[in-house]
Short mmCIF file of C-alpha atoms in Angstrom, two decimals:
data_model
loop_
_atom_site.label_atom_id
_atom_site.label_comp_id
_atom_site.label_asym_id
_atom_site.label_seq_id
_atom_site.Cartn_x
_atom_site.Cartn_y
_atom_site.Cartn_z
CA MET S 1 24.60 31.24 151.66
CA THR S 2 23.59 34.90 152.86
CA THR S 3 26.01 37.99 151.97
CA TYR S 4 26.53 40.21 155.13
CA THR S 5 27.33 43.70 154.07
CA ASP S 6 26.59 44.79 157.19
CA PRO S 7 28.99 43.87 160.02
CA VAL S 8 26.49 44.44 162.55
CA VAL S 9 23.53 41.69 160.74
CA LEU S 10 26.79 39.01 160.21
CA PHE S 11 27.39 39.61 163.71
CA GLY S 12 23.93 38.97 164.93
CA ALA S 13 23.54 36.07 162.85
CA ALA S 14 26.72 34.28 164.19
CA ALA S 15 24.66 35.08 167.59
CA ASP S 16 21.92 33.38 166.52
CA ALA S 17 23.49 30.26 165.23
CA LEU S 18 25.47 30.19 168.36
CA ASN S 19 22.48 29.78 170.69
CA ALA S 20 21.15 27.61 168.22
CA GLU S 21 23.74 25.43 168.74
CA ASP S 22 24.27 25.58 164.64
CA TRP S 23 28.53 25.05 164.77
CA THR S 24 28.96 24.37 161.04
CA ALA S 25 26.68 27.36 160.48
CA VAL S 26 28.62 29.88 162.53
CA ALA S 27 31.86 28.69 161.12
CA ARG S 28 30.65 29.20 157.24
CA LEU S 29 30.08 33.12 158.64
CA CYS S 30 33.85 32.93 159.23
CA ASP S 31 36.76 34.51 157.02
CA PRO S 32 38.06 31.16 154.51
CA ALA S 33 41.87 32.22 155.27
CA SER S 34 41.31 32.50 159.20
CA LEU S 35 39.46 29.12 158.93
CA ALA S 36 42.85 27.80 157.67
CA GLY S 37 45.13 28.84 159.85
CA PHE S 38 42.73 27.75 162.93
CA ARG S 39 43.11 24.16 161.80
CA ARG S 40 46.76 24.57 161.00
CA ALA S 41 47.39 26.08 165.03
CA LEU S 42 45.37 22.90 166.35
CA LEU S 43 47.13 20.72 163.96
CA GLU S 44 50.18 21.77 165.30
CA GLN S 45 49.12 21.90 168.67
CA PHE S 46 48.11 18.52 169.18
CA ALA S 47 50.97 17.09 166.64
CA THR S 48 53.72 18.62 169.66
CA PRO S 49 51.81 18.31 172.59
CA ALA S 50 53.10 20.44 175.50
CA PRO S 51 55.55 18.86 177.98
CA PRO S 52 54.16 17.94 181.03
CA PHE S 53 54.08 20.68 183.94
CA VAL S 54 55.09 17.88 186.85
CA THR S 55 56.06 14.13 185.96
CA SER S 56 55.90 12.35 189.02
CA LEU S 57 53.48 12.73 192.26
CA ASP S 58 56.23 13.91 194.05
CA GLU S 59 56.78 16.47 192.24
CA TYR S 60 53.11 17.52 192.24
CA MET S 61 53.07 17.31 196.05
CA ARG S 62 56.12 19.70 196.66
CA ASN S 63 54.42 22.38 194.24
CA PHE S 64 50.95 21.80 196.63
CA PRO S 65 52.92 21.04 199.75
CA ASP S 66 49.47 21.52 201.95
CA THR S 67 47.67 19.02 200.01
CA PRO S 68 46.78 15.85 202.00
CA ARG S 69 48.45 12.68 200.19
CA ALA S 70 44.95 11.20 199.02
CA VAL S 71 43.57 14.57 197.80
CA ALA S 72 47.36 14.72 196.13
CA GLU S 73 46.97 11.57 194.19
CA HIS S 74 43.40 11.62 193.17
CA GLN S 75 44.00 15.40 191.69
CA PHE S 76 47.24 14.47 189.85
CA GLU S 77 45.39 11.55 188.87
CA GLN S 78 43.40 13.58 187.00
CA TYR S 79 46.23 16.19 185.77
CA GLN S 80 47.92 13.02 184.32
CA SER S 81 44.52 12.31 182.32
CA GLN S 82 44.18 15.73 181.07
CA MET S 83 47.89 16.25 179.55
CA ASP S 84 46.94 12.85 177.72
CA PRO S 85 47.08 14.28 174.33
CA VAL S 86 44.11 11.74 173.18
CA ARG S 87 42.04 12.89 176.05
CA ARG S 88 42.81 16.17 175.07
CA MET S 89 41.64 16.48 171.49
CA ARG S 90 38.25 14.40 172.76
CA TRP S 91 37.42 16.85 174.45
CA GLU S 92 38.49 19.86 172.60
CA LEU S 93 37.28 18.14 169.27
CA PRO S 94 34.50 16.06 170.76
CA THR S 95 34.06 14.36 166.87
CA ALA S 96 37.73 13.98 165.75
CA ASP S 97 39.56 12.38 168.13
CA SER S 98 43.16 11.53 166.60
CA ILE S 99 45.37 13.75 164.30
CA ALA S 100 44.25 11.45 161.06
CA ALA S 101 40.77 12.23 161.61
CA LEU S 102 41.46 15.86 162.14
CA GLU S 103 43.22 15.72 158.90
CA ALA S 104 40.50 14.76 157.23
CA LEU S 105 38.95 17.56 158.42
CA SER S 106 38.10 21.06 156.39
CA PRO S 107 38.71 23.84 157.70
CA GLU S 108 35.09 25.06 158.09
CA GLU S 109 34.79 22.27 159.46
CA ALA S 110 37.61 21.68 162.63
CA PHE S 111 35.80 24.88 163.77
CA ALA S 112 32.95 23.72 163.97
CA CYS S 113 34.21 20.71 166.12
CA TRP S 114 36.25 22.98 168.21
CA LEU S 115 33.23 25.46 168.90
CA ASP S 116 31.17 22.22 169.80
CA GLY S 117 33.77 21.08 172.01
CA LYS S 118 33.71 24.49 174.20
CA SER S 119 30.00 24.88 173.97
CA ALA S 120 28.15 24.69 177.48
CA ARG S 121 26.76 20.87 176.71
CA ARG S 122 29.84 19.58 175.49
CA GLN S 123 30.92 21.25 179.28
CA LEU S 124 28.57 19.15 181.39
CA GLU S 125 29.26 16.15 179.63
CA ARG S 126 32.83 16.35 180.59
CA SER S 127 31.64 17.17 184.14
CA ALA S 128 29.19 14.59 184.54
CA ALA S 129 32.21 11.91 183.19
CA GLN S 130 35.09 13.48 185.26
CA GLY S 131 32.22 13.38 188.45
CA PRO S 132 31.41 16.64 189.99
CA VAL S 133 28.08 16.79 188.22
CA SER S 134 25.63 13.58 188.11
CA PRO S 135 24.68 12.01 184.41
CA GLN S 136 21.23 12.05 185.32
CA ALA S 137 22.03 16.10 186.27
CA ALA S 138 23.60 16.47 182.40
CA GLU S 139 21.46 14.66 181.22
CA GLN S 140 18.54 16.42 182.37
CA CYS S 141 20.25 19.63 181.71
CA ALA S 142 20.72 18.47 178.49
CA ALA S 143 17.47 18.09 177.70
CA GLU S 144 15.55 20.76 178.97
CA ASN S 145 14.84 24.14 177.35
CA HIS S 146 18.34 25.57 175.33
CA ARG S 147 17.49 29.05 177.63
CA GLU S 148 19.37 27.45 180.02
CA PHE S 149 23.11 27.93 177.68
CA ARG S 150 21.73 30.98 175.94
CA PHE S 151 23.35 34.20 175.82
CA SER S 152 22.37 38.15 174.70
CA TYR S 153 25.04 39.48 172.26
CA THR S 154 24.27 43.07 171.55
CA ALA S 155 26.22 45.19 169.40
CA ILE S 156 27.29 48.33 170.01
CA GLY S 157 29.00 49.38 166.78
CA VAL S 158 31.80 48.97 164.71
CA VAL S 159 35.58 50.92 164.16
CA PRO S 160 36.45 50.63 160.98
CA ASP S 161 40.87 49.69 161.52
CA GLY S 162 41.64 50.39 157.05
CA ASP S 163 39.51 48.92 154.77
CA ARG S 164 39.30 45.89 154.69
CA VAL S 165 39.08 45.18 158.78
CA ALA S 166 36.49 46.23 161.13
CA LEU S 167 36.01 46.02 164.80
CA ILE S 168 32.65 44.84 166.33
CA VAL S 169 32.06 46.46 170.17
CA TYR S 170 29.41 44.13 171.92
CA ARG S 171 28.15 43.48 175.22
CA LEU S 172 27.30 39.91 176.71
CA GLY S 173 24.20 39.32 178.81
CA PHE S 174 23.82 37.08 181.26
CA PRO S 175 21.39 34.71 180.69
CA GLU S 176 17.85 35.06 180.97
CA HIS S 177 17.59 33.25 184.53
CA PHE S 178 20.23 35.70 185.87
CA GLY S 179 16.92 38.83 185.76
CA ALA S 180 18.01 41.91 184.57
CA PRO S 181 20.25 44.43 186.89
CA ASP S 182 18.65 45.45 190.28
CA GLN S 183 17.27 49.08 189.20
CA THR S 184 16.04 49.07 193.42
CA ASP S 185 19.53 48.03 194.91
CA PRO S 186 19.12 49.05 198.57
CA GLU S 187 22.97 50.28 198.01
CA LEU S 188 21.81 53.20 195.91
CA ALA S 189 19.70 54.66 198.36
CA LYS S 190 23.26 55.13 200.22
CA LEU S 191 24.30 57.51 197.18
CA PRO S 192 24.17 61.16 196.63
CA PRO S 193 21.68 61.23 193.68
CA ASP S 194 23.96 61.89 190.77
CA GLU S 195 25.83 59.34 191.46
CA ALA S 196 22.95 56.52 192.23
CA GLU S 197 21.72 58.02 188.45
CA LEU S 198 25.35 56.85 186.91
CA ARG S 199 25.22 53.60 188.88
CA ARG S 200 22.04 52.44 187.35
CA ASP S 201 22.84 53.72 183.98
CA LEU S 202 26.18 51.75 184.12
CA GLN S 203 24.59 48.40 185.68
CA GLY S 204 24.93 45.26 182.84
CA ARG S 205 27.03 47.29 180.96
CA GLY S 206 30.61 45.79 182.23
CA LEU S 207 31.03 43.13 180.03
CA LEU S 208 32.36 44.88 176.76
CA GLN S 209 34.02 43.12 174.01
CA ILE S 210 35.55 43.57 170.72
CA THR S 211 35.25 40.92 167.65
CA PRO S 212 37.35 41.20 164.13
CA CYS S 213 35.63 40.92 160.57
CA ARG S 214 37.05 41.23 157.26
CA ARG S 215 35.84 42.61 154.48
CA GLN S 216 35.74 40.01 151.31
CA ARG S 217 36.55 40.98 147.67
CA ASP S 218 32.93 40.82 146.83
CA GLY S 219 32.06 43.06 149.23
CA ALA S 220 30.78 40.55 152.01
CA TRP S 221 32.46 40.64 155.71
CA LEU S 222 33.23 37.73 157.18
CA LEU S 223 34.17 37.52 160.58
CA ILE S 224 37.76 35.91 162.00
CA ALA S 225 37.93 32.34 163.67
CA GLY S 226 40.37 32.32 166.27
CA TYR S 227 40.77 30.68 169.80
CA ASP S 228 38.78 33.94 171.48
CA PHE S 229 35.79 33.85 169.11
CA MET S 230 32.87 35.94 170.75
CA PHE S 231 33.91 34.79 173.73
CA LEU S 232 32.92 30.97 173.56
CA SER S 233 35.82 29.34 175.48
CA ASN S 234 35.52 31.94 178.40
CA MET S 235 32.37 30.67 179.00
CA HIS S 236 32.49 27.41 182.06
CA ALA S 237 29.61 25.71 182.49
CA SER S 238 28.03 25.85 186.12
CA TYR S 239 25.23 25.61 188.48
CA VAL S 240 23.83 22.73 187.77
CA ARG S 241 20.23 21.46 188.58
CA GLU S 242 20.84 18.58 191.22
CA GLU S 243 17.38 17.27 192.85
CA GLY S 244 16.24 19.97 194.58
CA ASP S 245 18.73 22.26 193.89
CA GLU S 246 18.90 25.59 192.10
CA PRO S 247 19.46 27.48 189.98
CA PRO S 248 19.90 25.69 186.55
CA ALA S 249 23.01 24.38 184.59
CA THR S 250 23.71 27.10 182.63
CA ALA S 251 27.54 28.48 180.96
CA VAL S 252 28.48 31.99 182.69
CA PRO S 253 31.30 34.40 181.45
#
């Protein structure tokens, strides 16, 4: 396994592995203690399911009084299925659908499984299962070039935070087919030259994020596994191409 003495190089390797959907490779770039803590948090989360927000259709409709009853019945059925701990596990952890299966996974395997569940590909599968996306469209999208699922992670720099912790500052770019920021926006012509120049300089630079890493005893750096890992849990699959529709499916922040 490669030893990373530069957090920026480590971050780049993780970004490449994420875009390649190599979840095991991503997990291997994470601090072992953070992986163990993440697995324990998963076990605690699913061993003690959260109480439902509402317990009956009437209660649900009191919270949404303007919703037609037929619509409310469908929404409440979907809500109940989402609260089912077995179904939630299958969504969150596609290859470990029970507490016993999760317990059998190593910390590294558990995090890789969770990353898989957060991927755009798995989100498309869930959308197809629920109905908003047809199975044919989801299958076609998954079979096409992975460009629709790739993101541009650009490391801006590293901020030391003590002897063993560093914060990697990075920019999350949109998928390629969204295109570069429009430098010919007609609205810019309405601004004074200095303001227009500022707007151009800042276009596409708003999604700055931070991810922590920790120096190991051998001097190597590893990322910290967590629910906010490299913004993955905040991405949502959308824009699925149906017959004659554009643009193609992707995961968008």
